[in-house]
Short mmCIF file of C-alpha atoms in Angstrom, two decimals:
data_model
loop_
_atom_site.label_atom_id
_atom_site.label_comp_id
_atom_site.label_asym_id
_atom_site.label_seq_id
_atom_site.Cartn_x
_atom_site.Cartn_y
_atom_site.Cartn_z
CA UNK A 1 104.33 130.77 155.04
CA UNK A 2 104.71 129.44 151.64
CA UNK A 3 102.14 126.46 153.09
CA UNK A 4 99.83 129.13 154.29
CA UNK A 5 99.97 131.34 151.13
CA UNK A 6 99.26 127.77 149.15
CA UNK A 7 95.99 127.32 151.55
CA UNK A 8 94.90 130.82 150.69
CA UNK A 9 95.06 130.43 147.07
CA UNK A 10 92.18 127.67 146.95
CA UNK A 11 88.71 128.30 148.56
CA UNK A 12 85.87 126.81 148.12
CA UNK A 13 82.75 128.61 146.91
CA UNK A 14 78.77 127.78 146.91
CA UNK A 15 76.15 128.57 144.97
CA UNK A 16 72.37 128.33 146.48
CA UNK A 17 69.77 127.53 143.98
CA UNK A 18 66.98 128.57 146.15
CA UNK A 19 63.27 127.75 145.77
CA UNK A 20 61.59 131.31 146.09
CA UNK A 21 57.91 131.45 147.18
CA UNK A 22 55.50 134.24 148.13
CA UNK A 23 55.96 133.87 151.85
CA UNK A 24 58.95 136.11 152.61
CA UNK A 25 59.39 134.02 156.14
CA UNK A 26 59.45 131.06 154.35
CA UNK A 27 62.57 132.10 151.93
CA UNK A 28 64.41 133.61 154.79
CA UNK A 29 63.86 130.30 157.07
CA UNK A 30 64.90 128.30 153.83
CA UNK A 31 67.89 130.65 153.22
CA UNK A 32 68.96 130.17 156.71
CA UNK A 33 68.93 126.33 156.48
CA UNK A 34 70.74 126.12 153.11
CA UNK A 35 73.63 128.39 153.63
CA UNK A 36 74.37 126.51 157.00
CA UNK A 37 74.26 123.54 154.95
CA UNK A 38 76.66 124.89 152.43
CA UNK A 39 79.09 126.24 155.23
CA UNK A 40 78.83 122.63 156.96
CA UNK A 41 80.38 121.46 153.27
CA UNK A 42 83.52 123.70 153.85
CA UNK A 43 82.23 126.78 151.78
CA UNK A 44 83.99 130.26 152.52
CA UNK A 45 81.65 132.27 150.34
CA UNK A 46 78.25 131.71 149.57
CA UNK A 47 76.25 133.18 146.88
CA UNK A 48 72.41 133.65 146.95
CA UNK A 49 70.06 134.02 143.96
CA UNK A 50 68.25 137.46 142.53
CA UNK A 51 65.31 138.32 144.44
CA UNK A 52 65.72 135.56 146.62
CA UNK A 53 63.14 136.57 149.37
CA UNK A 54 60.60 137.66 147.08
CA UNK A 55 58.90 136.62 143.84
CA UNK A 56 60.61 138.19 140.80
CA UNK A 57 58.31 140.75 139.07
CA UNK A 58 57.39 144.50 138.44
CA UNK A 59 54.26 143.81 140.31
CA UNK A 60 56.05 142.17 143.38
CA UNK A 61 58.95 144.74 144.10
CA UNK A 62 56.98 147.50 145.89
CA UNK A 63 54.94 144.98 148.15
CA UNK A 64 58.16 143.40 149.11
CA UNK A 65 60.72 146.14 149.40
CA UNK A 66 62.70 146.97 152.67
CA UNK A 67 65.12 149.32 153.85
CA UNK A 68 68.56 148.29 154.40
CA UNK A 69 68.97 147.63 157.15
CA UNK A 70 65.87 146.08 157.51
CA UNK A 71 64.25 142.26 158.03
CA UNK A 72 66.22 140.48 155.23
CA UNK A 73 69.25 142.35 155.23
CA UNK A 74 69.37 141.86 159.14
CA UNK A 75 68.88 138.06 158.58
CA UNK A 76 71.70 137.68 156.37
CA UNK A 77 74.19 139.60 158.61
CA UNK A 78 73.24 136.88 161.40
CA UNK A 79 73.51 134.18 159.19
CA UNK A 80 76.98 135.11 157.99
CA UNK A 81 77.96 135.57 161.53
CA UNK A 82 77.04 132.37 162.49
CA UNK A 83 78.39 130.47 159.57
CA UNK A 84 81.76 132.61 159.50
CA UNK A 85 81.48 133.43 155.79
CA UNK A 86 81.28 135.62 153.05
CA UNK A 87 77.51 135.68 152.08
CA UNK A 88 76.49 137.68 148.91
CA UNK A 89 73.01 138.38 149.55
CA UNK A 90 71.75 137.64 145.94
CA UNK A 91 69.47 140.63 145.98
CA UNK A 92 66.20 141.78 146.72
CA UNK A 93 63.85 144.95 146.44
CA UNK A 94 65.45 147.85 148.48
CA UNK A 95 63.22 151.16 149.45
CA UNK A 96 65.27 154.12 149.96
CA UNK A 97 64.12 157.67 149.51
CA UNK A 98 60.90 156.94 148.02
CA UNK A 99 62.79 155.15 145.16
CA UNK A 100 62.85 151.23 144.18
CA UNK A 101 66.37 149.28 143.84
CA UNK A 102 67.44 145.91 142.93
CA UNK A 103 69.96 145.69 145.69
CA UNK A 104 72.66 143.07 146.92
CA UNK A 105 74.06 143.23 150.00
CA UNK A 106 77.10 141.42 151.03
CA UNK A 107 78.47 140.45 154.56
CA UNK A 108 81.47 139.27 156.12
CA UNK A 109 81.89 136.85 158.71
CA UNK A 110 81.33 139.54 161.45
CA UNK A 111 78.23 140.18 160.13
CA UNK A 112 79.26 143.26 158.88
CA UNK A 113 77.92 144.83 155.78
CA UNK A 114 80.85 145.14 153.21
CA UNK A 115 78.96 146.64 150.18
CA UNK A 116 75.66 147.53 148.75
CA UNK A 117 75.41 146.88 144.98
CA UNK A 118 72.19 148.47 143.28
CA UNK A 119 71.71 146.84 140.00
CA UNK A 120 73.10 149.31 137.30
CA UNK A 121 71.52 148.24 134.27
CA UNK A 122 67.77 147.58 134.39
CA UNK A 123 66.31 144.68 132.48
CA UNK A 124 64.65 146.62 129.59
CA UNK A 125 63.58 143.90 126.87
CA UNK A 126 61.20 143.43 124.26
CA UNK A 127 61.37 139.97 122.16
CA UNK A 128 58.25 139.80 120.16
CA UNK A 129 55.81 136.63 120.94
CA UNK A 130 58.26 135.66 123.47
CA UNK A 131 58.73 138.14 126.48
CA UNK A 132 58.59 141.48 127.39
CA UNK A 133 59.86 142.91 130.88
CA UNK A 134 60.79 146.81 131.98
CA UNK A 135 62.17 147.06 135.28
CA UNK A 136 62.60 150.59 134.88
CA UNK A 137 58.54 150.78 135.27
CA UNK A 138 59.19 150.39 139.00
CA UNK A 139 62.91 150.13 139.92
CA UNK A 140 65.47 153.13 139.47
CA UNK A 141 69.49 152.05 138.64
CA UNK A 142 72.46 152.01 140.54
CA UNK A 143 75.06 154.39 139.90
CA UNK A 144 78.33 152.86 141.55
CA UNK A 145 80.45 149.64 140.98
CA UNK A 146 80.91 147.05 143.70
CA UNK A 147 84.04 145.28 145.02
CA UNK A 148 84.76 144.07 148.37
CA UNK A 149 87.56 142.00 149.44
CA UNK A 150 88.27 138.81 150.84
CA UNK A 151 91.15 137.19 152.29
CA UNK A 152 91.35 134.98 149.00
CA UNK A 153 90.88 137.55 146.35
CA UNK A 154 88.82 140.83 145.42
CA UNK A 155 85.57 140.00 144.28
CA UNK A 156 83.19 142.16 141.76
CA UNK A 157 79.49 142.19 141.74
CA UNK A 158 76.99 142.36 139.28
CA UNK A 159 72.92 141.57 139.20
CA UNK A 160 71.67 139.55 136.20
CA UNK A 161 71.20 142.24 133.06
CA UNK A 162 74.57 143.60 134.20
CA UNK A 163 76.34 140.62 132.95
CA UNK A 164 75.80 141.54 129.61
CA UNK A 165 77.87 144.87 129.80
CA UNK A 166 81.42 143.34 129.10
CA UNK A 167 82.52 146.90 130.18
CA UNK A 168 81.77 146.35 133.88
CA UNK A 169 83.27 143.02 134.10
CA UNK A 170 86.51 144.49 132.02
CA UNK A 171 86.90 147.21 134.81
CA UNK A 172 86.17 144.89 137.54
CA UNK A 173 89.11 142.73 136.39
CA UNK A 174 91.44 145.85 135.91
CA UNK A 175 90.86 146.58 139.49
CA UNK A 176 92.21 143.32 140.71
CA UNK A 177 88.87 140.92 140.63
CA UNK A 178 89.95 137.28 140.39
CA UNK A 179 86.18 136.07 140.94
CA UNK A 180 83.10 137.92 139.25
CA UNK A 181 79.70 137.22 140.88
CA UNK A 182 75.98 137.75 139.31
CA UNK A 183 72.93 136.72 140.86
CA UNK A 184 70.62 136.51 138.14
CA UNK A 185 67.31 135.56 137.24
CA UNK A 186 67.55 134.80 133.34
CA UNK A 187 64.41 133.59 131.92
CA UNK A 188 62.78 130.86 129.52
CA UNK A 189 63.89 132.77 126.68
CA UNK A 190 66.97 134.36 127.37
CA UNK A 191 68.47 131.49 129.46
CA UNK A 192 68.59 128.74 127.29
CA UNK A 193 70.01 131.30 124.72
CA UNK A 194 72.80 133.71 126.47
CA UNK A 195 72.94 132.40 130.36
CA UNK A 196 76.08 130.38 129.63
CA UNK A 197 77.28 131.96 127.10
CA UNK A 198 77.61 135.40 128.65
CA UNK A 199 79.10 133.64 131.47
CA UNK A 200 81.90 132.06 129.71
CA UNK A 201 82.64 134.75 127.68
CA UNK A 202 82.86 137.22 130.90
CA UNK A 203 85.17 134.61 131.91
CA UNK A 204 87.43 134.29 129.04
CA UNK A 205 87.56 137.92 128.45
CA UNK A 206 88.90 138.43 131.54
CA UNK A 207 90.29 135.47 132.69
CA UNK A 208 88.91 135.11 136.01
CA UNK A 209 86.03 133.01 137.94
CA UNK A 210 82.58 133.83 137.14
CA UNK A 211 79.91 132.51 139.64
CA UNK A 212 76.08 133.18 138.98
CA UNK A 213 73.17 132.48 141.06
CA UNK A 214 69.41 131.83 139.85
CA UNK A 215 66.48 131.07 141.59
CA UNK A 216 65.25 127.65 141.37
CA UNK A 217 62.61 127.05 138.38
CA UNK A 218 58.82 127.34 139.28
CA UNK A 219 56.57 126.67 136.34
CA UNK A 220 53.59 128.22 138.15
CA UNK A 221 55.19 131.37 138.85
CA UNK A 222 54.42 134.92 136.49
CA UNK A 223 58.01 134.92 135.71
CA UNK A 224 59.82 131.40 135.11
CA UNK A 225 63.43 131.31 136.09
CA UNK A 226 65.80 129.02 133.33
CA UNK A 227 67.98 127.97 136.93
CA UNK A 228 71.11 126.46 135.96
CA UNK A 229 73.43 128.56 138.60
CA UNK A 230 76.78 128.24 137.59
CA UNK A 231 80.75 128.29 138.12
CA UNK A 232 83.05 128.84 135.12
CA UNK A 233 86.94 128.75 135.14
CA UNK A 234 89.39 131.53 133.67
CA UNK A 235 89.53 129.24 130.81
CA UNK A 236 85.96 129.45 130.16
CA UNK A 237 84.93 125.70 131.43
CA UNK A 238 82.34 125.32 133.17
CA UNK A 239 82.92 123.66 136.47
CA UNK A 240 79.79 123.30 138.31
CA UNK A 241 76.12 123.62 137.36
CA UNK A 242 72.92 123.25 138.95
CA UNK A 243 69.89 122.06 137.10
CA UNK A 244 66.15 123.80 137.05
CA UNK A 245 65.62 122.52 140.91
CA UNK A 246 66.41 123.66 144.16
CA UNK A 247 70.16 122.99 144.74
CA UNK A 248 73.31 123.65 146.33
CA UNK A 249 76.49 123.77 143.84
CA UNK A 250 80.20 123.95 144.67
CA UNK A 251 83.33 124.87 143.13
CA UNK A 252 87.09 125.02 144.74
CA UNK A 253 88.07 128.08 143.30
CA UNK A 254 91.77 127.90 142.76
CA UNK A 255 93.63 131.15 141.97
CA UNK A 256 97.10 129.46 141.41
CA UNK A 257 95.16 128.21 137.96
CA UNK A 258 93.98 131.28 137.51
CA UNK A 259 97.56 133.13 137.61
CA UNK A 260 99.05 129.76 135.31
CA UNK A 261 96.27 130.61 132.82
CA UNK A 262 97.05 134.22 132.60
CA UNK A 263 100.68 133.29 132.19
CA UNK A 264 100.12 131.09 129.91
CA UNK A 265 97.98 133.41 127.62
CA UNK A 266 99.29 136.93 128.82
CA UNK A 267 96.59 139.32 127.64
CA UNK A 268 96.74 141.60 130.37
CA UNK A 269 100.05 142.66 129.27
CA UNK A 270 99.47 142.32 125.50
CA UNK A 271 96.44 145.14 125.48
CA UNK A 272 96.88 148.14 123.65
CA UNK A 273 96.61 151.30 125.83
CA UNK A 274 97.67 153.54 123.12
CA UNK A 275 94.70 152.54 120.88
CA UNK A 276 92.06 151.77 123.07
CA UNK A 277 90.84 151.74 127.13
CA UNK A 278 87.96 151.12 128.99
CA UNK A 279 87.79 152.84 132.04
CA UNK A 280 85.09 154.13 134.67
CA UNK A 281 83.45 157.36 134.17
CA UNK A 282 81.91 157.41 137.70
CA UNK A 283 84.11 156.36 140.68
CA UNK A 284 81.97 154.29 143.21
#
C-alpha cells in the first residue's frame, strides 16, 4: 500500500505551447498530435493554451465561437479518452444563450467533461503607448470557481488575467488544490514584466504548483503572445519553461515535496483567521 501511495504522490504534467493559426481544423489536428506525443512521454495531465483553436483577439471571438458540446470540445474529449489522460483544454470562445465566454473545458481519461471554467476576470487594460485591450467589448465574465479532482490531487483552474487575482488562488488552495493551472496569453508588454512574477507569487503564497500554458509566439499576429509556458514548484522555483516557439515542456509533480515545504514553513496553520479571511461569496 505504501508503494502505491508513494507512486500516486508523483505524476508527470505536460504543457503544450501550441502554434495557433487561423485554421481551426489545423489547430485541432496539431493539438491531437502534440497531446499524443506528451502522453507517450508519460504525461498524466496535459495543459493546452488559452485560445488554442483560434487567434486571440476581440475580432476573432464571434467567428470561432462554439457551443459546448461542439466541434472543439468533442475533439478534446476524444483525445483525452484515446490517451487516457486528464486534458485541460486551454480555452476557446464559447457561445451560450447569445453570450460569448472565454472557456476552459477539462476532460477525464474516460472522455467525460469534468469542469467548464469561464474566465472570471476579463482582460480590460490600457497601457498608454503600448497596449489597449478590452475583452468586455465582446465577452461576458464567468461566475463560478472551477476545481476538479484527479487520483493525484485537486486542481484549480483559472484563465490568464484570473492569475492576477490572488484571492482566487487563495480560495483554491484553501479548498485543497495542490496544483493551479492557468492557460494564458500574456503579450509583449505584460509578458516580460509580470508573467513569471505572477506565477511564482501564486506558487509561494499558497505553497502549490502552478502551471501556465501560452500559445507560441507569432510575430505576424494582431496580438503577439509572450510564450514561455512554465511550471513553478511550491518553493517558487521555475522547474520547466518553454521559449517562444511551439514546444512541449514537462514537469514531474511531487506532492511529497509540496508537503515538505508546507511542513518547513507552515503558513497555512499560522494564518490569523481572527484578524482576516478570504472566502468565496458565490459558491460554484
